[in-house]
Short mmCIF file of C-alpha atoms and ligand atoms in Angstrom, two decimals:
data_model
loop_
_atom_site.label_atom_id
_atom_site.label_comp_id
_atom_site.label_asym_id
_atom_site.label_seq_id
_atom_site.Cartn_x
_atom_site.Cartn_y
_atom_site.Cartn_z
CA UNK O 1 -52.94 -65.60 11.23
CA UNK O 2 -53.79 -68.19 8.55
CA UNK O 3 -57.23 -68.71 6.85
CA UNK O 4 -58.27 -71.21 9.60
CA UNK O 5 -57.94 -68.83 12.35
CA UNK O 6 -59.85 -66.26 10.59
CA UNK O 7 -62.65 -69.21 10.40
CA UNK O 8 -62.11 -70.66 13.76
CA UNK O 9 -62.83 -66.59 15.03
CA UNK O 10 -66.01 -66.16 12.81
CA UNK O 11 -67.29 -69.05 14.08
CA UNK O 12 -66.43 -68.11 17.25
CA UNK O 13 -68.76 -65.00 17.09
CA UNK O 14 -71.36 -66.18 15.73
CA UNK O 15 -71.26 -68.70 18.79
CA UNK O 16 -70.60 -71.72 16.43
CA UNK O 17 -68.66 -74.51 18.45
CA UNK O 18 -69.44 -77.39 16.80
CA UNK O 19 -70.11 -77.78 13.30
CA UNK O 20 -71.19 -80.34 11.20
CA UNK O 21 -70.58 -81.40 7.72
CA UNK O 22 -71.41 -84.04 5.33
CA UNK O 23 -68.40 -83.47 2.61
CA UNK O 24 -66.17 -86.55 2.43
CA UNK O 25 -62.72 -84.35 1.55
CA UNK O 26 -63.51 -83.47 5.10
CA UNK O 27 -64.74 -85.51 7.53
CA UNK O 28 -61.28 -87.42 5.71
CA UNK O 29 -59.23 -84.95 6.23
CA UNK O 30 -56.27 -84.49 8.82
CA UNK O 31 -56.94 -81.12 9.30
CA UNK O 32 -60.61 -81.08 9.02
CA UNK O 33 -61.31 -77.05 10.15
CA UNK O 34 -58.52 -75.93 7.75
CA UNK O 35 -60.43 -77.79 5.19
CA UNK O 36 -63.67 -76.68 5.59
CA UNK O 37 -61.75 -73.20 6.06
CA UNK O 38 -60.47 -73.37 2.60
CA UNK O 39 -63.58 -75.33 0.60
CA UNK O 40 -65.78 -72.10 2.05
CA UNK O 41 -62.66 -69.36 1.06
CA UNK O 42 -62.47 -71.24 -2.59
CA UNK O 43 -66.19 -71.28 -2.70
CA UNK O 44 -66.63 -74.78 -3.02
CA UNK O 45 -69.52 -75.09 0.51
CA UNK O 46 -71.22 -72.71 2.55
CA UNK O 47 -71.68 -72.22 5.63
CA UNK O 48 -75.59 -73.05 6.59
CA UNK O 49 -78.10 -74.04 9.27
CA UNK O 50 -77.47 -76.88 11.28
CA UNK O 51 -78.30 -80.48 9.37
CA UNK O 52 -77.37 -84.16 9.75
CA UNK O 53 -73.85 -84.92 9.26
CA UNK O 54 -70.93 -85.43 11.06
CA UNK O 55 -69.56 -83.25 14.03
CA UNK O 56 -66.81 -81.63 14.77
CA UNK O 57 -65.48 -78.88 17.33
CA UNK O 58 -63.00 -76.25 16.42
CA UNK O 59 -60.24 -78.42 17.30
CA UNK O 60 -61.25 -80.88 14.50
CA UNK O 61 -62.32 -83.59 16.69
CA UNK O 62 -65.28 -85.87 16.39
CA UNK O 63 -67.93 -84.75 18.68
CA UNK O 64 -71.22 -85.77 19.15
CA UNK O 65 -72.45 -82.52 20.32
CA UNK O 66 -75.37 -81.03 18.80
CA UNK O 67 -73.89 -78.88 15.90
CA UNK O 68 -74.65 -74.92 15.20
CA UNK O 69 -73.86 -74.81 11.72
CA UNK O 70 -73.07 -77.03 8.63
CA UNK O 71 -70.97 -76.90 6.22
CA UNK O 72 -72.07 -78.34 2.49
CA UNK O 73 -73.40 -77.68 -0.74
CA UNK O 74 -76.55 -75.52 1.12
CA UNK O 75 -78.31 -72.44 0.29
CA UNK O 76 -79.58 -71.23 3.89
CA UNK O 77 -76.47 -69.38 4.76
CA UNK O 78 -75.38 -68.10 7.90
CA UNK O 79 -72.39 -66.63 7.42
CA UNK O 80 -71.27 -65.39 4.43
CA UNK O 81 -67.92 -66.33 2.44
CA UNK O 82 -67.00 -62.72 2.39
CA UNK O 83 -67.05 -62.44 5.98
CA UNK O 84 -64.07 -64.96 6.12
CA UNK O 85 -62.40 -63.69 3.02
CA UNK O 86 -62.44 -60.10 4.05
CA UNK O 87 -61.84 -60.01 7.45
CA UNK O 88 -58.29 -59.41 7.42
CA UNK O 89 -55.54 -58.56 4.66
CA UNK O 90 -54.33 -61.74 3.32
CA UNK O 91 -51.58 -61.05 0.90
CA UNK O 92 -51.56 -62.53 -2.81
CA UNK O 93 -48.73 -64.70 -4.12
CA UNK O 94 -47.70 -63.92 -7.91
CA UNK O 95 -45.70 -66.58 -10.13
CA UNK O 96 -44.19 -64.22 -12.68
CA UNK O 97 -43.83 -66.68 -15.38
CA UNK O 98 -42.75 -64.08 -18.41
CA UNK O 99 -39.60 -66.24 -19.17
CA UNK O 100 -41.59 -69.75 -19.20
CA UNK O 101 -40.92 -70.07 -23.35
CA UNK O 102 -36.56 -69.30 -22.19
CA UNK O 103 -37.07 -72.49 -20.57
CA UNK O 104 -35.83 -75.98 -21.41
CA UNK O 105 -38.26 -78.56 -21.46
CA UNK O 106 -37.00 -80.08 -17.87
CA UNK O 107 -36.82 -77.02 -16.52
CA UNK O 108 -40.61 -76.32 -17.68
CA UNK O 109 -41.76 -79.37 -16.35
CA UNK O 110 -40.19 -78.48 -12.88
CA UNK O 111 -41.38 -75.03 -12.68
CA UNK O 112 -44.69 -76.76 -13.58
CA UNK O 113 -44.23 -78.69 -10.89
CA UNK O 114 -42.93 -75.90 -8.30
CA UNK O 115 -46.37 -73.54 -9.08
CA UNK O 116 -48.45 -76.96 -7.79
CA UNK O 117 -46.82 -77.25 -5.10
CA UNK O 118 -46.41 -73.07 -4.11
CA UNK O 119 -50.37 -73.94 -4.57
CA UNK O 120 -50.34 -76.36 -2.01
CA UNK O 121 -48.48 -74.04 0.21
CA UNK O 122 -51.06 -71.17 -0.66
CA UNK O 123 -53.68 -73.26 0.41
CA UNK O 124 -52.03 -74.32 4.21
CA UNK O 125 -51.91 -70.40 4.56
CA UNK O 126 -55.12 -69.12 2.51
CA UNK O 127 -56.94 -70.17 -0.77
CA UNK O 128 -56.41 -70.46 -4.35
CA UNK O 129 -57.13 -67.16 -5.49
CA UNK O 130 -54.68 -65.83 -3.44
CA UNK O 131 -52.36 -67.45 -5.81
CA UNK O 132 -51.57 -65.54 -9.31
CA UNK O 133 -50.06 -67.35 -11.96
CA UNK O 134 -49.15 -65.45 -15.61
CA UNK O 135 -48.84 -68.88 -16.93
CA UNK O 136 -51.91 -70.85 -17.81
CA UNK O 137 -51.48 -74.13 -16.10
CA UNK O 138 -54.90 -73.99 -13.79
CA UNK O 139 -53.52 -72.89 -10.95
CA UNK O 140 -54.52 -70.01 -8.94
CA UNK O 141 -55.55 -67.27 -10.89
CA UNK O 142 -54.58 -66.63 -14.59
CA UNK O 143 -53.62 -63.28 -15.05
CA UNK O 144 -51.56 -62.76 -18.70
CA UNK O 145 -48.93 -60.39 -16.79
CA UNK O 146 -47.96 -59.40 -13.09
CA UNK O 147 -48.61 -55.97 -15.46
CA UNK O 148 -51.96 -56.53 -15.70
CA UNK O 149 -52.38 -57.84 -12.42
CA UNK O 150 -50.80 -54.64 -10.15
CA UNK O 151 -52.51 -52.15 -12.98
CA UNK O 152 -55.79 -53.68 -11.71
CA UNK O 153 -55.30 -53.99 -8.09
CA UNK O 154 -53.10 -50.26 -7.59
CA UNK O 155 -51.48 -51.87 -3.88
CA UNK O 156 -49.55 -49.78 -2.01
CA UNK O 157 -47.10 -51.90 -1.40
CA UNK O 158 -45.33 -55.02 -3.49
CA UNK O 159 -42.64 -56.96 -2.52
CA UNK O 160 -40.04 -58.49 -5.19
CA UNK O 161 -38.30 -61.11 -3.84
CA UNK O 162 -34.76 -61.61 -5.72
CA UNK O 163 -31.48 -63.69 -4.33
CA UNK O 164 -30.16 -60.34 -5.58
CA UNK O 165 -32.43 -58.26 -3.77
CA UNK O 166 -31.63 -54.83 -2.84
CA UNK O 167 -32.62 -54.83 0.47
CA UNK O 168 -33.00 -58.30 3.48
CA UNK O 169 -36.36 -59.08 3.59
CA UNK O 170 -37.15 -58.96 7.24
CA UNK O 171 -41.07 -59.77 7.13
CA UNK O 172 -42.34 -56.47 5.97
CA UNK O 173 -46.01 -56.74 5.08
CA UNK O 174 -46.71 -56.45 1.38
CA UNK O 175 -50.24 -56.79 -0.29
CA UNK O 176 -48.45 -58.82 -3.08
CA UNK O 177 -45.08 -60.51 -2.82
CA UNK O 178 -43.35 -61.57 -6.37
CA UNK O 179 -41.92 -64.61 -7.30
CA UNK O 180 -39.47 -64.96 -10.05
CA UNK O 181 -41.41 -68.97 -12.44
CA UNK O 182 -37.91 -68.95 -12.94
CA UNK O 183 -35.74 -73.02 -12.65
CA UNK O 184 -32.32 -72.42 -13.37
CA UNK O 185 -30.98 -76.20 -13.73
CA UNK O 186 -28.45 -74.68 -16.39
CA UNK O 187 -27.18 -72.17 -14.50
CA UNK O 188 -27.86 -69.23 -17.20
CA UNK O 189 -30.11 -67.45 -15.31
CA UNK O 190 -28.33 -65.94 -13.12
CA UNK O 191 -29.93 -61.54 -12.47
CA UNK O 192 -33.19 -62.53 -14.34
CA UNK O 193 -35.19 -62.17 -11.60
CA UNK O 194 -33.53 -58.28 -11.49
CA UNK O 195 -34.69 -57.66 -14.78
CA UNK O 196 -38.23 -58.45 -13.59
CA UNK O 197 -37.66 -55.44 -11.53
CA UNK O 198 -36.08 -52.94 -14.31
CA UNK O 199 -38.94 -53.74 -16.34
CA UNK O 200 -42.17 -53.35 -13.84
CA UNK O 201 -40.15 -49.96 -12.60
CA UNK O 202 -39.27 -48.86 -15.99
CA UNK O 203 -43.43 -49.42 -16.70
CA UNK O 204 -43.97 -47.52 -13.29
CA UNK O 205 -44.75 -49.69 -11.14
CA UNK O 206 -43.25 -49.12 -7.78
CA UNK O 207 -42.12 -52.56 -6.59
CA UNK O 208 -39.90 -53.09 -3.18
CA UNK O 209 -36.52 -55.78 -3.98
CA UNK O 210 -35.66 -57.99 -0.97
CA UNK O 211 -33.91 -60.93 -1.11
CA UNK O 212 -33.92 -63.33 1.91
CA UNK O 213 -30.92 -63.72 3.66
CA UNK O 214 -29.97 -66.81 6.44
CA UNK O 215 -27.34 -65.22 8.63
CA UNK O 216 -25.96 -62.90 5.80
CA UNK O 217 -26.17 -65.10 3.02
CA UNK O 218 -28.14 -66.53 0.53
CA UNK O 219 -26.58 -69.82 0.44
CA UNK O 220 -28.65 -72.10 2.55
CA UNK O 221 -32.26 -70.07 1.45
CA UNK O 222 -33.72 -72.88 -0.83
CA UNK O 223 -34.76 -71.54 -4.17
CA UNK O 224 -37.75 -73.87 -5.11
CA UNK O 225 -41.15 -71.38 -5.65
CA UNK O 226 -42.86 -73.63 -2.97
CA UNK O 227 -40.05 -72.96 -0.16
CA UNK O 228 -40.10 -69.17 -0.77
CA UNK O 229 -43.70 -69.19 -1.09
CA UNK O 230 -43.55 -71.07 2.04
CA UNK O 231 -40.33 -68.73 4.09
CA UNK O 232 -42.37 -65.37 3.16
CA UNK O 233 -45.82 -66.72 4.46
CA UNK O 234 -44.70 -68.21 7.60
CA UNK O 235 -42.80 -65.22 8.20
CA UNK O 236 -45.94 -62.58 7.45
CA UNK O 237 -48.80 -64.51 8.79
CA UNK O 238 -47.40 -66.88 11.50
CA UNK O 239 -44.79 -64.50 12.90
CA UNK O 240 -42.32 -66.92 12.63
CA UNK O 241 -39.08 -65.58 12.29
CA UNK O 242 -36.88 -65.47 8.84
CA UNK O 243 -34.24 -68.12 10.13
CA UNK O 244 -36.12 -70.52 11.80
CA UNK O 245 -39.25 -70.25 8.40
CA UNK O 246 -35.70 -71.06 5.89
CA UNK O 247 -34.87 -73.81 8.55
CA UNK O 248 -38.40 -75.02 8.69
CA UNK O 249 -38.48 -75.52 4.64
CA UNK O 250 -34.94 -75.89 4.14
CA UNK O 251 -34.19 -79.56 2.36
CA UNK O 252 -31.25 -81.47 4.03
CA UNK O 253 -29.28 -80.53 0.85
CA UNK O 254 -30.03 -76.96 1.10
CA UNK O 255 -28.21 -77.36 4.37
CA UNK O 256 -24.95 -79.37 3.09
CA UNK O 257 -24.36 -76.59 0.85
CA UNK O 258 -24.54 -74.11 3.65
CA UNK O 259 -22.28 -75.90 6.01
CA UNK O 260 -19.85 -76.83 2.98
CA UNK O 261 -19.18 -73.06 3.03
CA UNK O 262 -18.33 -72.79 6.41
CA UNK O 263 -17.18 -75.99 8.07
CA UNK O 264 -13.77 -74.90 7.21
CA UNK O 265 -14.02 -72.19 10.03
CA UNK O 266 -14.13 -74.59 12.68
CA UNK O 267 -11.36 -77.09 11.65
CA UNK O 268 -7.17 -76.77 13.00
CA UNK O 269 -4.83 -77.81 10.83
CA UNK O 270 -2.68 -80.71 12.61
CA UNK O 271 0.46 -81.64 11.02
CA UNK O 272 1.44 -85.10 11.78
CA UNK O 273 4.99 -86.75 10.44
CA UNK O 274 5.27 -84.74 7.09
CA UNK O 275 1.14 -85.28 6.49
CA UNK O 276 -1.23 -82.21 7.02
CA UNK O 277 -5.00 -82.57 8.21
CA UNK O 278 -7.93 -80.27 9.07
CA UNK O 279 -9.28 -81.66 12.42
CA UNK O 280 -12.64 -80.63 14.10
CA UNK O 281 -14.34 -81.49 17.39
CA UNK O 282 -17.58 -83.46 16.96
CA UNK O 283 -19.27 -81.18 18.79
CA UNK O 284 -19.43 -78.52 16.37
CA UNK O 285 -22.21 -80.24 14.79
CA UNK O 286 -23.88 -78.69 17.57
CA UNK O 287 -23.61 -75.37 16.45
CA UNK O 288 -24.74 -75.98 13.31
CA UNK O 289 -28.45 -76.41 15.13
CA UNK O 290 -29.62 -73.53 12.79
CA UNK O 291 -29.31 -75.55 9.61
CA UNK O 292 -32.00 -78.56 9.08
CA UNK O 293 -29.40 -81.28 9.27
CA UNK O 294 -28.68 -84.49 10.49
CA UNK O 295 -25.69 -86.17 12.31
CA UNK O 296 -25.28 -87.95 9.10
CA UNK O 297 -25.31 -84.99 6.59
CA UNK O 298 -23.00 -83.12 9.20
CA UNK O 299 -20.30 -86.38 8.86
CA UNK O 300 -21.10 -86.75 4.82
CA UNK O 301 -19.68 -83.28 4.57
CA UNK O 302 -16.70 -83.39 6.69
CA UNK O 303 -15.65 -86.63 4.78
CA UNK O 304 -16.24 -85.24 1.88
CA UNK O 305 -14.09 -82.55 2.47
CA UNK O 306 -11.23 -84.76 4.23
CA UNK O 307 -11.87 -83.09 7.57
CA UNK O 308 -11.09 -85.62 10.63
CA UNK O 309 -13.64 -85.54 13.32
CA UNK O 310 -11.82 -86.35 16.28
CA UNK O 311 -13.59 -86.45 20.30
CA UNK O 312 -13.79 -83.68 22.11
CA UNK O 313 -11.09 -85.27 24.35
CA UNK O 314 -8.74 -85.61 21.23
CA UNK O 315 -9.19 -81.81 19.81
CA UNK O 316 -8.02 -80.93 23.64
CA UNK O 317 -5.13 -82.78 23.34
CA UNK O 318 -4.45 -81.14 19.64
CA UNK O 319 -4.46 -77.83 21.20
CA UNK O 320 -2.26 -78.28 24.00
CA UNK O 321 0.26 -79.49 21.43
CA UNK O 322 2.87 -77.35 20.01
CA UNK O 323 2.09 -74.87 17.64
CA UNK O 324 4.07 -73.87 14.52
CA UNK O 325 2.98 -70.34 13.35
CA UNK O 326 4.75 -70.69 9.92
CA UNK O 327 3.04 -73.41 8.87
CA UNK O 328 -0.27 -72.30 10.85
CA UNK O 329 -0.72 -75.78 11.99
CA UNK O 330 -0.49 -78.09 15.39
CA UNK O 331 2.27 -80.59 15.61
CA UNK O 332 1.89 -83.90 16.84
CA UNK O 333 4.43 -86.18 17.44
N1 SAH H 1 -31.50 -67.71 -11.15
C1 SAH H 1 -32.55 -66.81 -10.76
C2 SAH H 1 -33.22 -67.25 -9.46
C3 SAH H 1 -34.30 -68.26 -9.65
S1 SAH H 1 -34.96 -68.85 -8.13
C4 SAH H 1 -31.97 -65.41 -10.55
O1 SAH H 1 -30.75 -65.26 -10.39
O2 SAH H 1 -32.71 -64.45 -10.60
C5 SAH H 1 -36.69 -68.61 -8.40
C6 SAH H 1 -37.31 -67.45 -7.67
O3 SAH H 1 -37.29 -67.69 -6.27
C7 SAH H 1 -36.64 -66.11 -7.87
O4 SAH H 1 -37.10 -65.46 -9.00
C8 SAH H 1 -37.03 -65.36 -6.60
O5 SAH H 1 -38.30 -64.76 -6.72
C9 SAH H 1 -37.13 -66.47 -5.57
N2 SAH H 1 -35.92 -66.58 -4.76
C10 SAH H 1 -35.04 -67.60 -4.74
N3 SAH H 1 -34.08 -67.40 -3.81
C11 SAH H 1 -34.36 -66.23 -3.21
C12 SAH H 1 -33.77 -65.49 -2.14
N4 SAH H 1 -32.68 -65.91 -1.50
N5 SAH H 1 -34.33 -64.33 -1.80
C13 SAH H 1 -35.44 -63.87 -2.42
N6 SAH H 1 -36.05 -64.55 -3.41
C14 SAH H 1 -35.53 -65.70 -3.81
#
C-alpha cells in the first residue's frame, strides 16, 4: 500500500469520488491522485469543501462531475492531513551519511545526487518526511545522526541493509530501514557499511543486518541509494517480491555483470582442428528472463567473453559429436 492508496481509501469513506483542484503541479501531472496524495502528506494543500477548479475521479481522469472535495491552499478542511498520514505504518528511509567528509569530491557529488533521487523514490511510495538524511543537503529530514534519530523515535524494529548483511532480507517489515550515504567509485570501502552496525550496537541500539540477495548473490542487486531505496519499498509496501523489485530497478549493466558470472555455466567446450571454443545455444538467453536484459546486452557479453552463439540446431549437432573426456571438450571434425 503506497501513500495514494491510503488517499484514494480516505476519500473513499468520506464518499469523495471526484475531487477538484486548482493547483497547476496537478492538474499537470501524470499521476494527478498521487500528487495531490503527496502535496496533502508534505503539507503543501488541504483537503477542503468543494470549489471551482478542475475535476478529477480517483482514477485521475478529467471528469466533469460535480466534485465533493477540493484540494488547494484552503482553510475549511474536511479531512485532516493526519488522517492520511496516520492511517497505516509507513516506514522511514534513513541516509546514514557519517562518512560523507571520507568521500572524494566525485564521489560526494554522486551520493548528492543518489539522496535526490532515493527522494524521488520516497515520494512514488510516501512523502518527504519519511525520508531522513544526517547530511544537510535539504532533503527529507535533517537529523545530525541515525543516533539521534532512533534515540528519539525508540522503534521496535530497524532494518540495516548491508551487501554484507548477516541475514537475506526477505521483506520483513521494519519501522526504519538503513541505508549506508556511502559511493564507493574507489573501491576502498569495502565492510563500511558493517561498521555502521558495530557502532549503533556497540551504542545499544538494536539494529537487524540484511543484505539483499538475487538468487544467492549479491552480484546483480544494484547498489545506487535510489535502487535499494526503491527494492526494499516495493518489496514492503507493494508486495512485490525481492527478485522481480531488483529486476524492476536493476540497470542493464547491473545485469551484464550478473550474467558475466554465470554465462560460463551454460557454454561446451568444442574443440575444432587444434582450436578450442566455448559454444552456447541462443536460447539460453531465455533463461536469463530474471535479469533486466536485452538480446543485445545478452550477445555484448558472450562476445566479450569469446563465447560462440551457435542455433539451437548447431548446439544439437555439437552434442551428438564425439566427446573427449580428457580434454572435457566436443570434437568436431
Ligand atoms: N562499499 C560499501 C557499500 C556501499 S553501497 C560497503 O561495502 O559497505 C551503498 C549502500 O547501499 C550500502 O551502505 C547499503 O546500505 C546499501 N546496499 C547496497 N547493496 C546492498 C545489498 N546487496 N544488500 C543490502 N544493502 C545494500
Amino acid at each position: 500500500m503506497r501513500l495514494k492508496d491510503v488517499f484514494i481509501e480516505v476519500l473513499k469513506e468520506y464518499g469523495i469520488e471526484f475531487i477538484g483542484t486548482n493547483v497547476v503541479k496537478v492538474i499537470k501531472s501524470k499521476d494527478p491522485i498521487k500528487t495531490m496524495a503527496l502535496l496533502v502528506a508534505n503539507g503543501k494543500v488541504n483537503i477542503c469543501y468543494p470549489k471551482d477548479g478542475a475535476v478529477f475521479d480517483l482514477n485521475g481522469n478529467k471528469s466533469n462531475s460535480k466534485a465533493q472535495a477540493f484540494v488547494g491552499k484552503c482553510d475549511d478542511i474536511i479531512i485532516e492531513r493526519e488522517r492520511i498520514v496516520n492511517r497505516y505504518r509507513f516506514p522511514y528511509v534513513v541516509i546514514d551519511c557519517r562518512f560523507y567528509d571520507l568521500h572524494s569530491e566525485k564521489e560526494k557529488k554522486k551520493l548528492l545526487l543518489q539522496i535526490r533521487q532515493t527522494l524521488n523514490v520516497v515520494r512514488e511510495f510516501m512523502w518527504d518526511e519519511r525520508l531522513i538524511v544526517t547530511l544537510n543537503c535539504g532533503c527529507g529530514v535533517y537529523y545530525p545522526s541515525v543516533e539521534d534519530f532512533l534515540a528519539e523515535k525508540n522503534f521496535e524494529k530497524v532494518i540495516l541493509l548491508d551487501p554484507e548483511g548477516e541475514e537475506e532480507f526477505k521483506g520483513e517489515f521494519a519501522d526504519c530501514y538503513i541505508i549506508g550515504g556511502i559511493v564507493d567509485k574507489a573501491g576502498d570501502k569495502k565492510g563500511w557499511t558493517s561498521k555502521i552496525c558495530k557502532i549503533l550496537r556497540e551504542k545499544g541500539f538494536n539494529v537487524k543486518s540484511q543484505r539483499i540477495l538475487l538468487r544467492g548473490d549479491v552480484i546483480g542487486v544494484p547498489d545506487r541509494l535510489n535502487h535499494i531505496a526503491e527494492i526494499v519499498l516495493r518489496v514492503v509496501l507493494d508486495g512485490e517480491d525481492v527478485e522481480n523489485a531488483i529486476r524492476s530497478v536493476q540497470p542493464y549493466t547491473v545485469a551484464k555483470w550478473r550474467l558475466r558470472k554465470v554465462l560460463h555455466e551454460y557454454t561446451v567446450r568444442v574443440r575444432v582442428g587444434d582450436k578450442t571454443f566455448r559454444v552456447l545455444p541462443k536460447s539460453v538467453f531465455k533463461e536469463f528472463n530474471w535479469l533486466n536484459l536485452r538480446i543485445s546486452d545478452f550477445y555484448e557479453v558472450c562476445s566479450e567473453m569469446k563465447y560462440f552463439v551457435v542455433s539451437d540446431e548447431v548446439m544439437e549437432t555439437i552434442k551428438r559429436s564425439k566427446w573427449d573426456e580428457k580434454r572435457r571438450c566436443y570434437v568436431l571434425l
